[in-house]
CSV table of C-alpha atoms in Angstrom, one decimal:
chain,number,residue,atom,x,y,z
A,18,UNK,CA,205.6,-38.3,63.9
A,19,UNK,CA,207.6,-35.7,62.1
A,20,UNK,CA,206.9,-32.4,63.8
A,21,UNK,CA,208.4,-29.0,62.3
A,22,UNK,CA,209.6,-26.2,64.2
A,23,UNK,CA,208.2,-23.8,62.2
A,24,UNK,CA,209.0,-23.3,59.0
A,25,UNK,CA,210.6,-19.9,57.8
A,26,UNK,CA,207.4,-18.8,55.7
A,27,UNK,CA,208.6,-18.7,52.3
A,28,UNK,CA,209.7,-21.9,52.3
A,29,UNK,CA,206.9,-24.6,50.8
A,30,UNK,CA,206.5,-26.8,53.6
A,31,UNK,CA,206.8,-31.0,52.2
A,32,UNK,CA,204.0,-32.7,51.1
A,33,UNK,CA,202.0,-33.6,54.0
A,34,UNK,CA,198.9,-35.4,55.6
A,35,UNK,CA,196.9,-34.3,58.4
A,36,UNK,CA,194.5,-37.4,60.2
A,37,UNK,CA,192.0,-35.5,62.4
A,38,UNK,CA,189.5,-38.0,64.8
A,39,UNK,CA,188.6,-38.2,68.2
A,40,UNK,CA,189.4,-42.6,67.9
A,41,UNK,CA,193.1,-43.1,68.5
A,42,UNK,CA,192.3,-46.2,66.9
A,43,UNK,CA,191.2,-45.0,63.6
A,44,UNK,CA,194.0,-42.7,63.5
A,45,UNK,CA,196.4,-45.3,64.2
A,46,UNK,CA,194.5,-47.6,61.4
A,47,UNK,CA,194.6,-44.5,58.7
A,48,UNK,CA,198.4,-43.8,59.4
A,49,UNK,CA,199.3,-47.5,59.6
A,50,UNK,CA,197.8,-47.6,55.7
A,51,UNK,CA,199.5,-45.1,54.6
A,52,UNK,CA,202.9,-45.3,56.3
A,53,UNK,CA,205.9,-44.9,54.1
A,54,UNK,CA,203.3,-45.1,50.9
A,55,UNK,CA,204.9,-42.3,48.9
A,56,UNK,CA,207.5,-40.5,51.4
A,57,UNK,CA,205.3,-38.0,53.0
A,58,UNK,CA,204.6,-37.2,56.9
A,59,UNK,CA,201.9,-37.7,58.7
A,60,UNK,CA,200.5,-35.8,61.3
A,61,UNK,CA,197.4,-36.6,63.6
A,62,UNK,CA,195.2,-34.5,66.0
A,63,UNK,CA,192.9,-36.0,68.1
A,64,UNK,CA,189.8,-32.7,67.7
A,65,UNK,CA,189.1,-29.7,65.8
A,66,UNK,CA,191.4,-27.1,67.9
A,67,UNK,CA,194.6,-29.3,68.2
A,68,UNK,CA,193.6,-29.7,63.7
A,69,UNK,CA,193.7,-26.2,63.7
A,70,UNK,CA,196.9,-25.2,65.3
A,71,UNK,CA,198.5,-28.2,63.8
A,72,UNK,CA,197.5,-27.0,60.7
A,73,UNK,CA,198.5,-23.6,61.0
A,74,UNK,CA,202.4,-25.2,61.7
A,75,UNK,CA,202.5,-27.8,58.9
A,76,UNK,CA,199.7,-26.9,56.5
A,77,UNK,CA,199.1,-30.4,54.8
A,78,UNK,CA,198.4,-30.9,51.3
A,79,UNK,CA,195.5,-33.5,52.6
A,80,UNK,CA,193.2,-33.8,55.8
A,81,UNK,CA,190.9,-36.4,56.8
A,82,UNK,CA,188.7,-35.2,58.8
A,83,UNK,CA,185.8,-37.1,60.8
A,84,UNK,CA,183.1,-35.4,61.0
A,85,UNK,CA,181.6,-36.2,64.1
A,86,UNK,CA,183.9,-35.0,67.3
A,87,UNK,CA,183.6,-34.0,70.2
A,88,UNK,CA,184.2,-30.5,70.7
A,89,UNK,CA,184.5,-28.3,67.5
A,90,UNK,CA,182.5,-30.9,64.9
A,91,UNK,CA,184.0,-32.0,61.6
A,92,UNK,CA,182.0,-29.0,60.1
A,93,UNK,CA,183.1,-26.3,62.5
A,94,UNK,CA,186.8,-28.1,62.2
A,95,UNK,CA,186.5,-28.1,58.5
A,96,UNK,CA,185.6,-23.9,58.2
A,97,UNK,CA,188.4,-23.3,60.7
A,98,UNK,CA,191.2,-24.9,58.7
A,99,UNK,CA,189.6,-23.0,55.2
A,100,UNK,CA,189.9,-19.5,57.2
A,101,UNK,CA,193.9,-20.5,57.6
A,102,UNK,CA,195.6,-18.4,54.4
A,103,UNK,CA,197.8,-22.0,53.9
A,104,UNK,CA,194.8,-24.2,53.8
A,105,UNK,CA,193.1,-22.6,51.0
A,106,UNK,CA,194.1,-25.2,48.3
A,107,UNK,CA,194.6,-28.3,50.4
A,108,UNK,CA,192.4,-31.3,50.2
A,109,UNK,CA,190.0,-32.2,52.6
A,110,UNK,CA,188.3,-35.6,53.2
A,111,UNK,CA,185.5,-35.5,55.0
A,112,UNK,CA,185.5,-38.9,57.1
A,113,UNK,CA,181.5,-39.6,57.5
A,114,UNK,CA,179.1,-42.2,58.7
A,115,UNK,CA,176.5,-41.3,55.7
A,116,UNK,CA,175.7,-39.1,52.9
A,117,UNK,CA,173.3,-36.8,55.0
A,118,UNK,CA,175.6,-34.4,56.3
A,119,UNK,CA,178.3,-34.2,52.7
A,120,UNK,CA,175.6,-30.9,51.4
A,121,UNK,CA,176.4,-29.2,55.3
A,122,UNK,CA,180.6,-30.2,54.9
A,123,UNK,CA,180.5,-29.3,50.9
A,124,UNK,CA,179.5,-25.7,52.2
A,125,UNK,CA,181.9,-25.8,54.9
A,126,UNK,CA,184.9,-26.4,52.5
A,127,UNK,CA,185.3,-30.0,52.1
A,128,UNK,CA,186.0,-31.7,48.9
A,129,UNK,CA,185.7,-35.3,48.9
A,130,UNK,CA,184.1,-37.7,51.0
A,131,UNK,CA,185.1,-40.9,52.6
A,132,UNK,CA,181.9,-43.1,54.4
A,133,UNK,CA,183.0,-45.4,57.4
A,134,UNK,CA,183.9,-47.9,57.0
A,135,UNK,CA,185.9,-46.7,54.6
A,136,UNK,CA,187.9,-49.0,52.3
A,137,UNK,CA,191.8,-48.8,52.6
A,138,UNK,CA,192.6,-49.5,49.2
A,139,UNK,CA,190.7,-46.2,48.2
A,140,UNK,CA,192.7,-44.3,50.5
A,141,UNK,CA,195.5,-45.6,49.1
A,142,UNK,CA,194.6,-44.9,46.0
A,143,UNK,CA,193.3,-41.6,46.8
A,144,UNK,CA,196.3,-40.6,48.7
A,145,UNK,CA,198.5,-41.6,46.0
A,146,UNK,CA,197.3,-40.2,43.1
A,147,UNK,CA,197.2,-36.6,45.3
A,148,UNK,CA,200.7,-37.1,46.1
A,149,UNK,CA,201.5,-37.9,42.4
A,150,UNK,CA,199.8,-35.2,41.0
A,151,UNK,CA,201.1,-32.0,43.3
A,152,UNK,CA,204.7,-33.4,43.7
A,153,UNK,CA,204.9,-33.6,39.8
A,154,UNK,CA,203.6,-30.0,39.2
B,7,UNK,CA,170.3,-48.0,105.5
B,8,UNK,CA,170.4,-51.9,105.8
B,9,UNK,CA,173.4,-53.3,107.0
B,10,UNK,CA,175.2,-56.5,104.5
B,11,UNK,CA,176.1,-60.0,106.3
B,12,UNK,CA,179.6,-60.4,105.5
B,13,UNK,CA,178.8,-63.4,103.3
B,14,UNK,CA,176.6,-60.8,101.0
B,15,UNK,CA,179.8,-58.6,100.8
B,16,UNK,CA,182.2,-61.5,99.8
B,17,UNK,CA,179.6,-62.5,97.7
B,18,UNK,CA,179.5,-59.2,95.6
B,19,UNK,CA,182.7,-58.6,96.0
B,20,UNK,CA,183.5,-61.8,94.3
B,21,UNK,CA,181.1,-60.9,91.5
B,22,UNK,CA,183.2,-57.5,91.1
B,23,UNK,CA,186.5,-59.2,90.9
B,24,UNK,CA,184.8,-61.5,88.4
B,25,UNK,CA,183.4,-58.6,86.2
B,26,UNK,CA,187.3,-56.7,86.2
B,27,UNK,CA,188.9,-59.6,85.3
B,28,UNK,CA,186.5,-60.2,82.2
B,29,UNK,CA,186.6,-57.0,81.5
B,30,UNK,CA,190.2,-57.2,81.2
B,31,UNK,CA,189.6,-59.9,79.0
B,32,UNK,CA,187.4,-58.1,76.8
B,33,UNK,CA,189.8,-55.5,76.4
B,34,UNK,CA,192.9,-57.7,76.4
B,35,UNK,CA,191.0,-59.5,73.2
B,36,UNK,CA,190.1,-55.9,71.4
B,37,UNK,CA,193.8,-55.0,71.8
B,38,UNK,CA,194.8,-57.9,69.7
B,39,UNK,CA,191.7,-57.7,67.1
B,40,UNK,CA,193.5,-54.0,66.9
B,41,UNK,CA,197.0,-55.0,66.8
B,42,UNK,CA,195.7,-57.6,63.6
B,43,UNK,CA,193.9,-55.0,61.7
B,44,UNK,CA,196.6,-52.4,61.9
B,45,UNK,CA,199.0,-55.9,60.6
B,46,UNK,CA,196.5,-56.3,57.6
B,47,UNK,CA,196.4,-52.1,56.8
B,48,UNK,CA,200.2,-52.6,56.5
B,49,UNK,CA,200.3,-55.8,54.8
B,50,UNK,CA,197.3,-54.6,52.3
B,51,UNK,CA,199.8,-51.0,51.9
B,52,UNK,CA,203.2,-53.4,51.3
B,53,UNK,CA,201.3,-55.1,48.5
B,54,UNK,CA,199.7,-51.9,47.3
B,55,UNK,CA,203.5,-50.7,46.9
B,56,UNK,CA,204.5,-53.5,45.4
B,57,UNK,CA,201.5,-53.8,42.5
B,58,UNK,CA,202.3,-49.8,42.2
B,59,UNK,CA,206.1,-51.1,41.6
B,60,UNK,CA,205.1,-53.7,38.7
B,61,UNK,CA,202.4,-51.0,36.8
B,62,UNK,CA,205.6,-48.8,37.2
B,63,UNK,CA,207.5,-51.8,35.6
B,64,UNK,CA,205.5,-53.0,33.1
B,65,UNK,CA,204.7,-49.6,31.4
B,66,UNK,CA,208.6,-48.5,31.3
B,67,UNK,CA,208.8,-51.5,29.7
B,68,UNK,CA,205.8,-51.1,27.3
B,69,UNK,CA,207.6,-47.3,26.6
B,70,UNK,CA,210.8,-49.2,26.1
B,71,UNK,CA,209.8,-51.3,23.9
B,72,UNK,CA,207.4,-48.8,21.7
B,73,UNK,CA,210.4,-46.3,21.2
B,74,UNK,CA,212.8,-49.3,19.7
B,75,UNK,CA,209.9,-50.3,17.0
B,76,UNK,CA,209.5,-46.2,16.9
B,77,UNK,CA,213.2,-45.8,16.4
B,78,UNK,CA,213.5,-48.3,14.1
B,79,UNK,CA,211.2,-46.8,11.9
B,80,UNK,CA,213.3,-43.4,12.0
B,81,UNK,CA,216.4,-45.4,11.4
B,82,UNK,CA,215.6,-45.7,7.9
B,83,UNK,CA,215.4,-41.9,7.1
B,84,UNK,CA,217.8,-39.9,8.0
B,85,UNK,CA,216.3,-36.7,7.3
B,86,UNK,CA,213.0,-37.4,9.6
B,87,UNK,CA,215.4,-37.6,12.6
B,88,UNK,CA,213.8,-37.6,15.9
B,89,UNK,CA,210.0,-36.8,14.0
B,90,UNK,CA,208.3,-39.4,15.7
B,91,UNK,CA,209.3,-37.9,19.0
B,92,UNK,CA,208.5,-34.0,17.9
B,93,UNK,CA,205.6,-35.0,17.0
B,94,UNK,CA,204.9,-37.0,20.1
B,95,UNK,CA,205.5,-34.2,22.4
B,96,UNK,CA,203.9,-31.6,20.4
B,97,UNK,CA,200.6,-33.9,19.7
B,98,UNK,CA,201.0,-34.1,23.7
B,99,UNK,CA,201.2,-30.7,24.1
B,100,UNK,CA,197.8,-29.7,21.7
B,101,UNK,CA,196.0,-32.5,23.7
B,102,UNK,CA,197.0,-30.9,26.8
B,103,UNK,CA,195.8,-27.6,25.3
B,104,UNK,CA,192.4,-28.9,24.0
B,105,UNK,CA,191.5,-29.7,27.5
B,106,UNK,CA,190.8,-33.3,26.9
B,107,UNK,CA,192.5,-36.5,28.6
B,108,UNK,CA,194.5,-37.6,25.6
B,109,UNK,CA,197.8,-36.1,27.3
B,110,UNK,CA,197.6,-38.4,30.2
B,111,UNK,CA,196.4,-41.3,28.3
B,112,UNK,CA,200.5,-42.9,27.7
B,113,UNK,CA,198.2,-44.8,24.4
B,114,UNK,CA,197.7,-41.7,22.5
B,115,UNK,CA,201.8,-41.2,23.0
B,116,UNK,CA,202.5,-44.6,22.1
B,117,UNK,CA,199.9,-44.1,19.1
B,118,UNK,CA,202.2,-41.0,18.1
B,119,UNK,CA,205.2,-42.4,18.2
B,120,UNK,CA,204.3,-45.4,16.4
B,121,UNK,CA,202.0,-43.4,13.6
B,122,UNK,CA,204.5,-44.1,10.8
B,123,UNK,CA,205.3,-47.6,11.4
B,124,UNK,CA,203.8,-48.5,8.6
B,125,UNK,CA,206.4,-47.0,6.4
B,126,UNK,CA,208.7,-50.4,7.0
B,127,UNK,CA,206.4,-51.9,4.1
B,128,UNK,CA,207.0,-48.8,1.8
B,129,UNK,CA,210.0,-49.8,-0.8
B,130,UNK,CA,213.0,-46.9,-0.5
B,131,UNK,CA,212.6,-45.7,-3.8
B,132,UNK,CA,209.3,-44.5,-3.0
B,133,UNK,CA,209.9,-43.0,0.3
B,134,UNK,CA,212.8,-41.2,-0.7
B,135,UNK,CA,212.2,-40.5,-4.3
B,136,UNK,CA,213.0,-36.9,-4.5
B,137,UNK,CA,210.3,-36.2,-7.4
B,138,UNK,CA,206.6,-36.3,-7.2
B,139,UNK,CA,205.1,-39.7,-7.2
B,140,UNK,CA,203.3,-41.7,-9.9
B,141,UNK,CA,199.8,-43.1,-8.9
B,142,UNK,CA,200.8,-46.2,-8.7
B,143,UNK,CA,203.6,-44.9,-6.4
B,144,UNK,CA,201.0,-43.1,-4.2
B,145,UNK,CA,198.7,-45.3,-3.7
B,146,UNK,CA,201.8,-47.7,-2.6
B,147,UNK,CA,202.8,-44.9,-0.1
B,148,UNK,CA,199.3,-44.3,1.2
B,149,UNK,CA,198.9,-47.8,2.0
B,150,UNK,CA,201.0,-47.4,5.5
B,151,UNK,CA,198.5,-46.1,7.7
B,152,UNK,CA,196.5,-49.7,7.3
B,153,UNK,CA,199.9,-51.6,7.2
B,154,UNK,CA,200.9,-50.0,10.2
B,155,UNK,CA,197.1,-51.2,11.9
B,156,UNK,CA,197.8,-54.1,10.8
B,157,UNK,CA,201.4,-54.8,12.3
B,158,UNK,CA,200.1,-53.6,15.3
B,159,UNK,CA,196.6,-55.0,15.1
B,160,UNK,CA,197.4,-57.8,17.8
B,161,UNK,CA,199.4,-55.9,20.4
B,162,UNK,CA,196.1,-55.2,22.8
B,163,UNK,CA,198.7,-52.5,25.1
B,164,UNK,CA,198.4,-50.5,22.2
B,165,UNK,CA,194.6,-49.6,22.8
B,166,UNK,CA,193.4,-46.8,21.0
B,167,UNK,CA,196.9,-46.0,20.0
B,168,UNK,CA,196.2,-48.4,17.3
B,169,UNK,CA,193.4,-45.8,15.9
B,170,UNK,CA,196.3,-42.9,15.5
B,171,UNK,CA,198.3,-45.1,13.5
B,172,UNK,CA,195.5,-46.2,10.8
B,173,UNK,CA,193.9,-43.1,10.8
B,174,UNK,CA,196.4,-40.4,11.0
B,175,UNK,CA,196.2,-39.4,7.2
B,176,UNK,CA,192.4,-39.2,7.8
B,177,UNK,CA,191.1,-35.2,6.7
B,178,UNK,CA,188.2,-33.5,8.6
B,179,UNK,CA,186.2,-33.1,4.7
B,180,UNK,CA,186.3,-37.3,4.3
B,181,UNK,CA,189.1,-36.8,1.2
B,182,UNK,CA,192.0,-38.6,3.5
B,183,UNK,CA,192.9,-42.1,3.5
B,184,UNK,CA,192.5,-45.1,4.3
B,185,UNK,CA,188.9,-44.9,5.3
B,186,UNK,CA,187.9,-41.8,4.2
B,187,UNK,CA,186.6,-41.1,7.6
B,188,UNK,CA,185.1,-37.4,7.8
B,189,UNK,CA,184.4,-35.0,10.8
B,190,UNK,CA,183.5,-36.5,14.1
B,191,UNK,CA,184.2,-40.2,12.8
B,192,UNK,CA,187.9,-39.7,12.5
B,193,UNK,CA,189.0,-40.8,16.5
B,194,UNK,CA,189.9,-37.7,18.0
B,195,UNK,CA,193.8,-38.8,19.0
B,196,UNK,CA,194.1,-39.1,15.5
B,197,UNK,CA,192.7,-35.4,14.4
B,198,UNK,CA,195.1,-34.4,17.2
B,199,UNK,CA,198.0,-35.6,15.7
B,200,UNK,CA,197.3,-34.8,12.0
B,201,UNK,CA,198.0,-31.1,13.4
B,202,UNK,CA,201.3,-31.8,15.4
B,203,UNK,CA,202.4,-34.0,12.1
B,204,UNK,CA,201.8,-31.5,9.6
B,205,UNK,CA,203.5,-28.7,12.0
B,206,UNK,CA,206.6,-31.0,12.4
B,207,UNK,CA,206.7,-31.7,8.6
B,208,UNK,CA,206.9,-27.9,7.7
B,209,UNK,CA,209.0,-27.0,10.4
B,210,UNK,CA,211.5,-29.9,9.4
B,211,UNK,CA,213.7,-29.6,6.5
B,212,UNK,CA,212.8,-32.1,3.8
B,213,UNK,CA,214.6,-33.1,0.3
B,214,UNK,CA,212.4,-31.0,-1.3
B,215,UNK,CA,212.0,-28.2,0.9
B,216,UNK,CA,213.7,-26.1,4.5
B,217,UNK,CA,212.3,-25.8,7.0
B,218,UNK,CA,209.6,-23.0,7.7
B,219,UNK,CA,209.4,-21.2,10.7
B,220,UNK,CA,206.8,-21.7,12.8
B,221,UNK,CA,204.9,-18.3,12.1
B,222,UNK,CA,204.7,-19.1,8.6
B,223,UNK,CA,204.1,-23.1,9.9
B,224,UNK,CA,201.3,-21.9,12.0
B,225,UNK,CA,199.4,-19.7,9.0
B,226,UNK,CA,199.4,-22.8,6.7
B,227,UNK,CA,197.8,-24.6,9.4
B,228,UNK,CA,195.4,-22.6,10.4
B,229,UNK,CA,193.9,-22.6,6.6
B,230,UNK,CA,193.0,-26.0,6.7
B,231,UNK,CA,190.8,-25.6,9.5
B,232,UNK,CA,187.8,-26.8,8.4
B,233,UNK,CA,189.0,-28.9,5.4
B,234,UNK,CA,192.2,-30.7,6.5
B,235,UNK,CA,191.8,-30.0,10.5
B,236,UNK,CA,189.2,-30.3,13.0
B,237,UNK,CA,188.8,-26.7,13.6
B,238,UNK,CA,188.4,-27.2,17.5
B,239,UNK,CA,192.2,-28.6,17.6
B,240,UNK,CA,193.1,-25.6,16.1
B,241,UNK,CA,191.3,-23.4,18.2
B,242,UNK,CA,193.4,-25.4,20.9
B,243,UNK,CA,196.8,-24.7,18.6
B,244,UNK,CA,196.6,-21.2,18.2
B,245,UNK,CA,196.6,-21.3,22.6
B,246,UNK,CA,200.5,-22.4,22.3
B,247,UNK,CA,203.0,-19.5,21.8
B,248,UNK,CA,205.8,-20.0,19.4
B,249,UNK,CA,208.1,-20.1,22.1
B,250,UNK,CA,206.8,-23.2,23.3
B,251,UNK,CA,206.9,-24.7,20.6
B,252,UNK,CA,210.7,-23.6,19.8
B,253,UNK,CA,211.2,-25.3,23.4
B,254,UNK,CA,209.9,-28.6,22.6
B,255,UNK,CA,211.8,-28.9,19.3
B,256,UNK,CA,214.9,-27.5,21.3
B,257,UNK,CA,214.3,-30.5,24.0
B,258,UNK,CA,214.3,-32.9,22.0
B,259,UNK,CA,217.0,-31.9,19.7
């Protein structure tokens, strides 16, 4: 993964995306889809805390989220990264097993929703069209 | 506590040794029903590059191909100059400023670039006669909005870029032509672009006028809201400053 030390803070940090679930394997599915896509890095954390420092260090454009971890929950995860001043305008994709808990994650900051199993193609897709439309603003 | 007969204790310890090795299995087998599901979210990613490469492709090539029949068009008159693309980008521009999704649509910019082929059919001695023209002349000259639909009528990429170039002389009171389309029934893209084309025209320099500034532009415009324009694209026109519009001409220049 491509880890930065630490960027000075004025400096716009690249585009990036940020995988957050407790299944290695899932993670490893999500980056493997979206590998190399559109030139952007990846970063993954495997609960809510290691999201949030993560986040704090790379602030990604776009985080998938699942919602139900051990720890810190999705929810909890979610509110955390939208109290981090860089977070404020990224994407979050809440990563969910149903549509009964979207009105509880709306509330916490999420913006769109992905149910498992989710298809790759609209990851892709989703992904993409992000990364199109902030890198040509 | 009773005591096991060694047999009993070979016996289940056979029985755990079993159970580890099939677990083993198990998870031996899910390792490789991983390793091929990761394998398919990269091929499925490859090919998603590679369609994203050929929609890339294909519309440079569509964009290609509409600016040759565009500048071929322009080739003919040399005082038009780059219009078709002015009035592209400013047409862009206004739909970008109306809030609607005609500025992302690359349709309504093929649509405005094409708008005038109809003009191909129009005989030189109309299109550049320097005096006013006879009816007969006119209605010769207002016939390439539906020559121009016609040309185009098979080329299904076009989409509704087709509608901009038949009905781009429509006016919002029904008196344009062809159809004599009025209000709401003139396709938006088109109302669009009957604002950018009339801006371009009177900030152009024409045999039988110079060019106006685009104050002056912009005050003629904004009296045919209501009668000429749809006065919601004008609401949208009067959001863009001079200056950008200066920068577009300048860009393009």
């Amino acid at each position: 993964m491509n880890e930065l030390a630490g960027p000075p803070p004025a400096a716009r940090a690249p585009w990036s995306v940020m995988i957050v679930d407790d299944d290695p394997f899932i993670r490893k599915l999500i980056a493997t889809t979206l590998a190399d896509v559109a030139g952007f890095a990846l970063h993954e954390a495997s609960d809510g805390g290691q999201a949030l420092a993560l986040a704090a260090r790379v602030s990604p454009a776009l985080v998938f989220l699942d919602v139900d971890m051990p720890g810190p929950n999705g929810i909890e995860t979610c509110r955390g990264l939208r109290e981090l001043e860089p977070m404020r305008q990224a994407t979050i994709v809440m990563l969910t097993a149903g549509a009964e808990r979207e009105p509880e994650a709306l509330q916490a900051g999420a913006d769109l929703f992905l149910t498992k199993p989710f298809s790759p193609l609209e990851l892709l897709r989703l992904v993409d069209g992000l990364h199109a439309e902030d890198t040509r603003a | 506590m009773s005591k096991l007969a060694p047999v009993e204790i070979e016996r289940l310890q056979e029985q755990v040794a079993q159970l580890t090795a099939r677990l083993a299995e198990r998870e031996q087998a899910m390792r490789e029903q991983e390793r091929q599901l990761e394998r398919y979210a990269a091929d499925l990613r490859e090919t998603y590059k590679l369609e994203r490469e050929h929609a890339l492709e294909l519309r440079g090539s569509y964009m290609a191909t509409v600016r040759a029949l565009s500048n071929a068009v322009e080739a003919r008159d040399a005082y038009t100059g780059k219009h078709a693309e002015r009035v592209a980008a400013y047409g862009l521009e206004l739909g970008r400023a109306t809030g609607s999704s005609l500025a992302v649509d690359p349709q309504i910019e093929f649509g405005f670039l094409l708008h005038d082929i109809g003009k191909v059919a129009v005989p030189d001695a109309i299109l550049f006669k320097p005096n006013p023209l006879s009816p007969l002349e006119r209605d010769l000259m207002e016939r390439h909005p539906l020559i121009g639909w016609e040309i185009l009528r098979e080329v299904d990429f076009l989409g509704v870029a087709k509608l901009v170039v038949r009905s781009h002389h429509e006016r919002w009171d029904g008196t344009g032509y062809p159809d004599r389309l009025a209000g709401d029934g003139i396709p938006y893209a088109a109302r669009v672009f009957a604002v950018a084309d009339t801006l371009d025209a009177l900030t152009t320099t024409r045999p039988y006028r110079v060019a106006l500034p685009f104050e002056q532009a912009r005050a003629i415009i904004r009296e045919g809201a209501g009668s000429q324009f749809d006065p919601s694209v004008i609401e949208a026109f009067n959001q863009i400053s001079d200056r950008e519009l200066a920068d577009i001409r300048e860009s393009i220049a």
